[in-house]
Each structure stands twice: as structure tokens, then as C-alpha cells.
PDB file of C-alpha atoms in Angstrom:
ATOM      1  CA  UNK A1383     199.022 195.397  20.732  1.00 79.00           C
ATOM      2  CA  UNK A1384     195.660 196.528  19.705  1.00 85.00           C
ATOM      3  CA  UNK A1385     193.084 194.139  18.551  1.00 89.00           C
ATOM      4  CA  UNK A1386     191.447 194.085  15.057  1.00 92.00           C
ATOM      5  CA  UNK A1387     187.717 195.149  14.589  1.00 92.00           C
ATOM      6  CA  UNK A1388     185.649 191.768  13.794  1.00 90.00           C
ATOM      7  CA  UNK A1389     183.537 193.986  10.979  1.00 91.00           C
ATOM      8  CA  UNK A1390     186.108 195.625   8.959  1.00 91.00           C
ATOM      9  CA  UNK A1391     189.487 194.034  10.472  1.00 89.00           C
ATOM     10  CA  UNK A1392     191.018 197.044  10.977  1.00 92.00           C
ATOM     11  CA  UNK A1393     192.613 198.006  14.177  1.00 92.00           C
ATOM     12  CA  UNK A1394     190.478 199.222  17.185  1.00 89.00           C
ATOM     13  CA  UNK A1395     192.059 201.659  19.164  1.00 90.00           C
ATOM     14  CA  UNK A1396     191.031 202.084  23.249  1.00 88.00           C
ATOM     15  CA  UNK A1397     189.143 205.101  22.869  1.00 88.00           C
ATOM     16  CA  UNK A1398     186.750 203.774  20.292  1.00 89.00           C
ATOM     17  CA  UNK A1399     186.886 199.793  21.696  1.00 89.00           C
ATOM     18  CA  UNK A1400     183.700 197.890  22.272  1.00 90.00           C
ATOM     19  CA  UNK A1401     184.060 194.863  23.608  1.00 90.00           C
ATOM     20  CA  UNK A1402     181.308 192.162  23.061  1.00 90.00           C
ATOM     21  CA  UNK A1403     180.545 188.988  22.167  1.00 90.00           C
ATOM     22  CA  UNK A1404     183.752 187.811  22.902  1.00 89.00           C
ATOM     23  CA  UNK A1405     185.164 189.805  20.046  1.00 91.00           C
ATOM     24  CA  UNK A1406     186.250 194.149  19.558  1.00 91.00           C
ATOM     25  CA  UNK A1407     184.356 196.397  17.255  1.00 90.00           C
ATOM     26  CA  UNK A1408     184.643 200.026  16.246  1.00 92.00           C
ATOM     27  CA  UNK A1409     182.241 202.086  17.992  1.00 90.00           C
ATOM     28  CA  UNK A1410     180.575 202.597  13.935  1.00 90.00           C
ATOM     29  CA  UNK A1411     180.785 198.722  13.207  1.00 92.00           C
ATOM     30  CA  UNK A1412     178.876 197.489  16.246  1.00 92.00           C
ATOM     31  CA  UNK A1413     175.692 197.484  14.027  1.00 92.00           C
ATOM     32  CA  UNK A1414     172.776 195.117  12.712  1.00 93.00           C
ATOM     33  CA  UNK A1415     174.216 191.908  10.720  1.00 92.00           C
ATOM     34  CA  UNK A1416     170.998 192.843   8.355  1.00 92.00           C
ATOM     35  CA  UNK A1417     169.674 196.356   8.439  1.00 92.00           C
ATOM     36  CA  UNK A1418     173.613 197.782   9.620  1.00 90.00           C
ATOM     37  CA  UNK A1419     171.774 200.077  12.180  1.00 90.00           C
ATOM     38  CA  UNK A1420     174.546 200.772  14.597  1.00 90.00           C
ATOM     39  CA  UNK A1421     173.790 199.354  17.974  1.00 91.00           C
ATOM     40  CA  UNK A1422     175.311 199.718  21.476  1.00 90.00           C
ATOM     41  CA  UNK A1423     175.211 197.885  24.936  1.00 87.00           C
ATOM     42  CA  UNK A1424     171.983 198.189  25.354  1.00 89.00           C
ATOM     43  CA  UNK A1425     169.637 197.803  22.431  1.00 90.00           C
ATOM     44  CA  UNK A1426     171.835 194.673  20.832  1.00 91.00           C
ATOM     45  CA  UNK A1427     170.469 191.339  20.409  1.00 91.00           C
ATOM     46  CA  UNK A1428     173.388 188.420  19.846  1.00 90.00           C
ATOM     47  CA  UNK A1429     172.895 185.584  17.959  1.00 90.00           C
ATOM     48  CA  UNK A1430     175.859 182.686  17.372  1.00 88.00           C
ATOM     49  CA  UNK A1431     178.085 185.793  17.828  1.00 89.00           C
ATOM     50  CA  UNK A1432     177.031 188.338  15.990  1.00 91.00           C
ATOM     51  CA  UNK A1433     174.649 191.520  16.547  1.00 93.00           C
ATOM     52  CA  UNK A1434     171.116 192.525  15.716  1.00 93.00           C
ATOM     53  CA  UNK A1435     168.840 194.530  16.645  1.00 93.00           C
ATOM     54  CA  UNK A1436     165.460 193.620  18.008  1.00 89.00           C
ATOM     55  CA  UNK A1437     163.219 193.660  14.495  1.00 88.00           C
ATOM     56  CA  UNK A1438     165.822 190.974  12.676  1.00 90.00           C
ATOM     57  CA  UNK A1439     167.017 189.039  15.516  1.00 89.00           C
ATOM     58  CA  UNK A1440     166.539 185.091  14.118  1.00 88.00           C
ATOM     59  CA  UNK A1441     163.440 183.027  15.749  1.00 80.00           C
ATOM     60  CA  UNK A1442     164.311 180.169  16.641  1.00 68.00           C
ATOM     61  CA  UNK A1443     162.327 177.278  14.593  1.00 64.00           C
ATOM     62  CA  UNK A1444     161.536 173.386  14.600  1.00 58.00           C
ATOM     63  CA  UNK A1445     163.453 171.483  12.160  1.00 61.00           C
ATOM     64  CA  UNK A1446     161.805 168.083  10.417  1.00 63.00           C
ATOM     65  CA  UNK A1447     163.585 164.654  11.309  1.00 63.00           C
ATOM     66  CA  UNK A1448     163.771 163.043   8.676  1.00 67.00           C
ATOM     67  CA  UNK A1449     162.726 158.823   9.135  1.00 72.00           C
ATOM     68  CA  UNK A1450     165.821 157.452   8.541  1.00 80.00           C
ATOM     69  CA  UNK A1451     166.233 153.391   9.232  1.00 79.00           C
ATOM     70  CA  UNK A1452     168.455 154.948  12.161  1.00 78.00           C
ATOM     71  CA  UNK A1453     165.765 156.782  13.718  1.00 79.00           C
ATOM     72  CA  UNK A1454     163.255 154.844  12.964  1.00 82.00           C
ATOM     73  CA  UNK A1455     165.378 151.904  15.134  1.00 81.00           C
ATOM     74  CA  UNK A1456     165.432 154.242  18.426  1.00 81.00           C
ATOM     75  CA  UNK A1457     161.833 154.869  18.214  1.00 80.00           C
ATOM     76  CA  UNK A1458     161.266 151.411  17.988  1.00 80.00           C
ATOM     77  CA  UNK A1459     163.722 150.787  20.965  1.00 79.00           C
ATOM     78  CA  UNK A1460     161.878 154.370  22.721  1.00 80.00           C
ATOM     79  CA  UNK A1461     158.545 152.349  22.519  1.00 78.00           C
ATOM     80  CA  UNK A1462     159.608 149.045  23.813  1.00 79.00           C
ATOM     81  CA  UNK A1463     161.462 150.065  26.613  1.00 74.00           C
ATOM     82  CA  UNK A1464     158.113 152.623  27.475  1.00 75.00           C
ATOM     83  CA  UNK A1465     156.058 149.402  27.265  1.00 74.00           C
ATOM     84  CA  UNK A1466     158.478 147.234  29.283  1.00 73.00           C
ATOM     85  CA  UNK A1467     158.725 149.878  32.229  1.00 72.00           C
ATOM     86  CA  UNK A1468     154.562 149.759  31.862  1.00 70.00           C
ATOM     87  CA  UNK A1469     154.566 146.088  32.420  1.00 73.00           C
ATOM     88  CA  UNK A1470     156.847 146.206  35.685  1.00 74.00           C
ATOM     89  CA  UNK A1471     154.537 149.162  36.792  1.00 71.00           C
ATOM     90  CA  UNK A1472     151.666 146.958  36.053  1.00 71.00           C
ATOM     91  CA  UNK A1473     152.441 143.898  37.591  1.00 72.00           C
ATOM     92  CA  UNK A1474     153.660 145.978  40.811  1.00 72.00           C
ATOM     93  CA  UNK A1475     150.726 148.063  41.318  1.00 66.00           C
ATOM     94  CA  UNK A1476     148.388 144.810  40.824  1.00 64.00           C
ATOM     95  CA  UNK A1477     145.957 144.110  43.045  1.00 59.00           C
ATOM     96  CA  UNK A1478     146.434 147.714  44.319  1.00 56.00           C
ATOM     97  CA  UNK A1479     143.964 149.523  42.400  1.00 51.00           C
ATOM     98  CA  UNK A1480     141.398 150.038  44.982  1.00 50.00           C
ATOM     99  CA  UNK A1481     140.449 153.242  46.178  1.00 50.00           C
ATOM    100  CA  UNK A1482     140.012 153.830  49.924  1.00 50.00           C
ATOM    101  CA  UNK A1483     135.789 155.061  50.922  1.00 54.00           C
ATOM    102  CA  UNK A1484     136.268 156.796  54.013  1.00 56.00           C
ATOM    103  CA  UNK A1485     133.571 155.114  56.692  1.00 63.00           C
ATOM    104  CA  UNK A1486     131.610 158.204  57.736  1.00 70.00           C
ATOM    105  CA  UNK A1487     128.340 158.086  59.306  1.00 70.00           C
ATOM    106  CA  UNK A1488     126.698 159.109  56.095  1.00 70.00           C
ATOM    107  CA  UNK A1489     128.498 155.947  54.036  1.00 73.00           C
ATOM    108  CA  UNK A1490     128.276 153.268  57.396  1.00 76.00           C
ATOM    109  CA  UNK A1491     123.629 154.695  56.735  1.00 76.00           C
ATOM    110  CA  UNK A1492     123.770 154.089  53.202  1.00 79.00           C
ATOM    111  CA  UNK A1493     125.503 150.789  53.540  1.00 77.00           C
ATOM    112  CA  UNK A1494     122.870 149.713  56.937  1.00 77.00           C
ATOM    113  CA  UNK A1495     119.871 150.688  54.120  1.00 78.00           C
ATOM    114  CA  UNK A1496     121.470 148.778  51.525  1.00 77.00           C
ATOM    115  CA  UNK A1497     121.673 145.719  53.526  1.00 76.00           C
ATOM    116  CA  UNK A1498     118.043 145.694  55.214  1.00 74.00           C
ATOM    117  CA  UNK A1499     116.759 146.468  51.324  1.00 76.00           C
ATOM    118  CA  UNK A1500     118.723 143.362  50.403  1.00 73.00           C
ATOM    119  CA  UNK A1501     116.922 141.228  53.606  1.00 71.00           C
ATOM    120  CA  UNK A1502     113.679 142.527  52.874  1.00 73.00           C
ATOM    121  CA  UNK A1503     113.747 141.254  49.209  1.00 69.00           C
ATOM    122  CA  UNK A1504     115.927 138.302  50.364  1.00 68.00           C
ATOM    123  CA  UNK A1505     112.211 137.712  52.358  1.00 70.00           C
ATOM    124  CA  UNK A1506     110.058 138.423  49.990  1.00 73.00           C
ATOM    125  CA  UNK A1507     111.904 135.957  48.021  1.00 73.00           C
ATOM    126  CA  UNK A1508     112.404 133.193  50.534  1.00 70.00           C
ATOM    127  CA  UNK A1509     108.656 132.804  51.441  1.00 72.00           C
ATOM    128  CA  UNK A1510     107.316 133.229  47.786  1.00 72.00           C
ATOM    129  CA  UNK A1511     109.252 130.001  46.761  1.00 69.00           C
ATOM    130  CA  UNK A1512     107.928 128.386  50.093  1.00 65.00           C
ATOM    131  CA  UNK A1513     104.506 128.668  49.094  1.00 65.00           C
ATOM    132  CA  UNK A1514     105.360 127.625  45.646  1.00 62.00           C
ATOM    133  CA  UNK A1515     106.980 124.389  47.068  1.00 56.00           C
ATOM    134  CA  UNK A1516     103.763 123.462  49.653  1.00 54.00           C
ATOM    135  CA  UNK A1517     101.616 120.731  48.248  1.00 53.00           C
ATOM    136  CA  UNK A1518      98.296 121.814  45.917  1.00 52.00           C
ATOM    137  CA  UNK A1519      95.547 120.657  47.558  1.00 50.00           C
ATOM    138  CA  UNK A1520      92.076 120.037  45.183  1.00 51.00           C
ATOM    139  CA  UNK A1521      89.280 122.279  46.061  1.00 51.00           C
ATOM    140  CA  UNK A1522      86.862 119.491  46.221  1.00 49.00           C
ATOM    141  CA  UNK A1523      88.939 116.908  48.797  1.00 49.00           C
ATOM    142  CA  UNK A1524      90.567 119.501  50.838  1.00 48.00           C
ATOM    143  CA  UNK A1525      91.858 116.365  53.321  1.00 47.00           C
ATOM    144  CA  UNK A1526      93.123 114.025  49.995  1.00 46.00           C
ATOM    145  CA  UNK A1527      96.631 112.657  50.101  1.00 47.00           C
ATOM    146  CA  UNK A1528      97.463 114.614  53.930  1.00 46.00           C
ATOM    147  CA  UNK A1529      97.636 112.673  56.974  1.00 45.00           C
ATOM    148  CA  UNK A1530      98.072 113.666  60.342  1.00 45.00           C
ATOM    149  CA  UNK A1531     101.981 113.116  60.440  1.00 44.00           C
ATOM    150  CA  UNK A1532     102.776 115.064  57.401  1.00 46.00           C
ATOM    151  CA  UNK A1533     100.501 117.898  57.684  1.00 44.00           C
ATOM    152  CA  UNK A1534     101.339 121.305  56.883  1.00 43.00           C
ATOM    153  CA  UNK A1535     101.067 124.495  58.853  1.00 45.00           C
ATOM    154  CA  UNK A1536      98.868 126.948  57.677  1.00 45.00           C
ATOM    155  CA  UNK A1537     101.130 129.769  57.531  1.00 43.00           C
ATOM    156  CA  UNK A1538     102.833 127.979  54.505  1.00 43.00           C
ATOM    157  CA  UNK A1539      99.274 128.365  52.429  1.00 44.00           C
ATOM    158  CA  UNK A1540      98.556 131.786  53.541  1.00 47.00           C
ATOM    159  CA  UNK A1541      99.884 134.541  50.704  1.00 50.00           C
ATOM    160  CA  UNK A1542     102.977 136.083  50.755  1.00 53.00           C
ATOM    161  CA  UNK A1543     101.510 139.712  51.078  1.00 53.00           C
ATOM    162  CA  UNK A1544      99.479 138.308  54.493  1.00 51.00           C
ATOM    163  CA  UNK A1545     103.074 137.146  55.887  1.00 51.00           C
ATOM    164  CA  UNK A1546     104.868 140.299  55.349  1.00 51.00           C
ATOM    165  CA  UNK A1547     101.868 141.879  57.113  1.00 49.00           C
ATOM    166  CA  UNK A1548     101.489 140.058  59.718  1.00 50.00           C
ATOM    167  CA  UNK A1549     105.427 140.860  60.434  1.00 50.00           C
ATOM    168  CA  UNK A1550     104.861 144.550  59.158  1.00 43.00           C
ATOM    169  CA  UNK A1551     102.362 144.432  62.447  1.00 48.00           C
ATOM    170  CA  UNK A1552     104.756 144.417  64.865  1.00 53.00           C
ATOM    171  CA  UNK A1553     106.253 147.259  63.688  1.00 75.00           C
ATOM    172  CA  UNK A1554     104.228 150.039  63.170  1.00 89.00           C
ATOM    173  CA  UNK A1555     105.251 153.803  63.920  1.00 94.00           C
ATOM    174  CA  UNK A1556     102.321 156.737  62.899  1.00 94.00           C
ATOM    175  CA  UNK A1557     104.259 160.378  61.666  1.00 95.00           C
ATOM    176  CA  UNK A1558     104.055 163.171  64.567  1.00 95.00           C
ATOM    177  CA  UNK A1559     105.141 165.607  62.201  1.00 94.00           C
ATOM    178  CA  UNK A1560     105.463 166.455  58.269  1.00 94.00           C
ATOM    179  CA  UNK A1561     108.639 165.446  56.447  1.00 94.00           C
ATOM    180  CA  UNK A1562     109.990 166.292  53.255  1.00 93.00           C
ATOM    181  CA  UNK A1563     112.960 164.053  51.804  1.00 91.00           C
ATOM    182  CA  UNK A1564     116.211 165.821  51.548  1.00 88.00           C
ATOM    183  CA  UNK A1565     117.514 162.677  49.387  1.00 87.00           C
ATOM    184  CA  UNK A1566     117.000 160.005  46.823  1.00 89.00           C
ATOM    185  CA  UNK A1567     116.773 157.559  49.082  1.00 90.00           C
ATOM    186  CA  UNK A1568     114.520 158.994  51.576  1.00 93.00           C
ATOM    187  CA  UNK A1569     110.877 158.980  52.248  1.00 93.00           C
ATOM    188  CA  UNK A1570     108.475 161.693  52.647  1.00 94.00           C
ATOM    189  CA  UNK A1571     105.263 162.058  54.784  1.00 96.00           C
ATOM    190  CA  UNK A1572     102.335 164.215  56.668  1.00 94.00           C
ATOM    191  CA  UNK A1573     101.658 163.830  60.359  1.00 94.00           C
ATOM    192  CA  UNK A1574      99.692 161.330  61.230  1.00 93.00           C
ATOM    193  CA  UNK A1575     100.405 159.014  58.151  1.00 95.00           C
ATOM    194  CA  UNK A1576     101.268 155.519  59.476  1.00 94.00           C
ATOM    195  CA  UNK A1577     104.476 154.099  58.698  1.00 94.00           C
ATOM    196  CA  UNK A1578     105.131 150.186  58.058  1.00 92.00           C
ATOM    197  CA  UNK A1579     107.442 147.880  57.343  1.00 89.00           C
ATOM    198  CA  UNK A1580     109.994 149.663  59.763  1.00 90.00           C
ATOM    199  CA  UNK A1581     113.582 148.651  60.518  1.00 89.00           C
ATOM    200  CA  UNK A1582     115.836 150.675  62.589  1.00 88.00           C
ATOM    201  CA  UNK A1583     119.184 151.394  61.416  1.00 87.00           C
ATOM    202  CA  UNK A1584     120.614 153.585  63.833  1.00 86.00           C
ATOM    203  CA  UNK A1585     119.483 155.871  66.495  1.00 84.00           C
ATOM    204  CA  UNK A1586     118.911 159.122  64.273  1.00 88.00           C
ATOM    205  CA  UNK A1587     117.218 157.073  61.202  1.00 91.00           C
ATOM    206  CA  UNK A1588     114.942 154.407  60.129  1.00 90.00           C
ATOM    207  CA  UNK A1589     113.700 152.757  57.235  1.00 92.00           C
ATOM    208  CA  UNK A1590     110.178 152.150  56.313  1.00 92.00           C
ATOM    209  CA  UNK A1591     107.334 152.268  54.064  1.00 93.00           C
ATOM    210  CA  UNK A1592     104.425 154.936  54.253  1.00 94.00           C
ATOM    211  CA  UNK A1593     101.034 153.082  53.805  1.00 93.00           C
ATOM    212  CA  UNK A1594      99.311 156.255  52.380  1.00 93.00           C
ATOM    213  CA  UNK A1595     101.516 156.200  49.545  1.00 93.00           C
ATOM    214  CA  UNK A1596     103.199 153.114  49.471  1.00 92.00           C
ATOM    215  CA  UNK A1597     106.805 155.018  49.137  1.00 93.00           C
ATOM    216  CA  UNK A1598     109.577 153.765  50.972  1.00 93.00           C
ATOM    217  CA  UNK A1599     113.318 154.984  52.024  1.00 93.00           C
ATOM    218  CA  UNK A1600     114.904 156.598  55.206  1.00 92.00           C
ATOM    219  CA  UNK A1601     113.160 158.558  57.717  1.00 93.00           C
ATOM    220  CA  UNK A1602     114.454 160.579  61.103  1.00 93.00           C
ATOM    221  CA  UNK A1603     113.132 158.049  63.878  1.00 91.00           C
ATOM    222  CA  UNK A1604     112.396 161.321  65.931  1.00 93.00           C
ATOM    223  CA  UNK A1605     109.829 162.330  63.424  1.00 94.00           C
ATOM    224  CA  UNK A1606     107.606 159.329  63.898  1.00 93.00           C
ATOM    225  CA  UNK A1607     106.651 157.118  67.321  1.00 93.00           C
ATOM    226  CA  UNK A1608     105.334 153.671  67.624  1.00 89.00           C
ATOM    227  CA  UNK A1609     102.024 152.819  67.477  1.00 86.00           C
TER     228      UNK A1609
END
């Protein structure tokens, strides 16, 4: 038995059969739902069944959800479970929020310049408040109120500046060639320019102050030699 067309119900015979979208047409009914252009296997567009071609073929668009009590309950419900599953991520991941610093040569010298910054101020700091803690002594009794069991060493009444060079002394390196800094925390200097305060940090670098211009910061110990 022959089907019937699905555009004018009438019955399709073999010869002028097209089968598609699950239904038969006539050869002359296979056409656009809205401009009735006929259409064949290869220039069709379907669409909940039916045919069009490619100029009125339905876009697809958003529909507006309307804030029923209903939705508005699952969005409440969406938002608290979100912030429940937040907590257990939080209280999981606590104490883990570090981030790893790789220990390269480059961070293990910032960290050895960092740390003999920090003793030389932790110095500076140290003997100031030891000569503000020595006993004042009045310019016109220079022995009154010391006796020979409590008496004080003069380093404690020398300034602060004559300490630091006194230790700066024994240290001392003079530039055998011109340097320019590369970085921030580096020094620059001419040969012959002496260099003070000097700590070694490793076996490539140094750290010191240049008593031409009083700048301090890193310097390559093979650019300098001790005096």
C-alpha cells in the first residue's frame, strides 16, 4: 500500500516518492514551509520535521525564565550547595596555599644579601643603643662617680661611625677593573675605587660599599682584590 504525501495527503506513488524526515512527499510538495520553494536532498534544511530552505530556516533563540517562587527556591538551593562545596574546598586546601620558590643560585644570592643587609643594620643598631646606655660623664670631672672596678672600656664612648670603621678596616678590597651594575641591587665602580664594608657571600659575589660614592650592593669578587 502506498503511503500518503505529508503536504497534500494524497497518495505518493514510487516513482515520484521522497522519503525524508521520517515522513513521504511528492517530488512537487517537498518545498519551503514559508516561501514553498521546492527543495530536494540537498539544499533542505529540517526543523521539528518539516522543510526549509536555508534563508527561513528558524534561529534558534533564548527564552526568559520567568522568577517564579519555584525557581527562585532552586537558585537559592544552586547557591548554597556552591557555597557549601566552597567551604569543604576551603577548609581542605588550608594551610596549603603556599607557593613553592625554586632555590636557584640566583634566589639562595638574593636571600645571602638579604641576610648580611639585615646583620649590618642589626649592628648598626646594637652598638648605637650601647653607647646610648654607657654612663655621661661631665666635661669638667672626667674621673666623677667611676672607680677602678666599674670602669668602662673606651670602645663603648667612641662613636658608632669609628666602630663600624674600625671593623670596615679589616676588610678592605680596591676595584682592578670598571663595573657597571646589571641589577637593582648591585653596585657600580671604576678601577681603583676602594671598596669597604665587604662581606663575602659566595665565591662569584660580594657585598660592599664603594667609599667614592658611598653606594652599596653586590659586586663580582673577581673584579676587586684585597687591599
Amino acid at each position: 500500500m502506498n503511503p500518503l504525501c505529508s503536504r497534500c495527503n494524497l497518495v505518493v506513488y514510487p516513482t515520484e516518492k521522497v522519503n525524508c524526515l521520517d515522513k513521504y512527499w511528492h517530488k512537487g510538495c517537498f518545498s519551503c514551509e514559508v516561501c514553498k520553494m521546492t527543495l530536494n536532498m540537498k539544499n533542505y534544511k529540517g526543523f521539528e520535521k518539516r522543510p526549509y530552505c536555508n534563508a527561513h530556516y528558524p534561529k534558534s533563540s533564548f527564552t526568559c525564565v520567568t522568577d517564579t517562587p519555584e525557581n527562585l527556591r532552586l537558585k537559592q538551593q544552586s547557591k548554597i550547595q556552591s557555597q557549601v562545596l566552597y567551604r569543604e574546598d576551603f577548609e581542605k586546601n588550608k594551610g596549603k596555599g603556599f607557593s613553592v620558590v625554586a632555590d636557584t643560585p640566583e634566589m639562595q644570592r638574593i636571600k645571602k644579601t638579604q641576610d648580611q643587609i639585615s646583620n649590618i643594620k642589626y649592628h648598626e643598631e646594637f652598638e648605637k643603643k650601647k653607647v646610648g646606655e654607657g654612663p655621661q660623664i661631665q666635661p669638667g670631672n672626667p674621673s666623677a662617680g667611676i672607680s677602678p672596678s666599674n670602669s668602662i672600656s673606651p670602645l663603648v664612648h667612641e662613636p658608632t661611625e669609628l666602630i663600624l670603621f674600625a671593623i670596615s678596616r679589616q676588610k678592605r678590597y680596591r676595584a682592578v677593573y670598571d663595573y657597571s651594575a646589571a641589577d637593582e641591587d648591585e653596585v657600580s665602580f671604576m678601577d681603583g675605587d676602594v671598596i669597604v664594608d665587604v662581606q663575602q657571600i659566595d665565591e662569584g659575589w660580594m657585598y660592599g660599599r664603594v667609599e667614592r660614592t658611598g653606594q652599596q650592593g653586590m659586586l663580582p669578587a673577581n673584579y676587586v682584590e684585597a687591599i
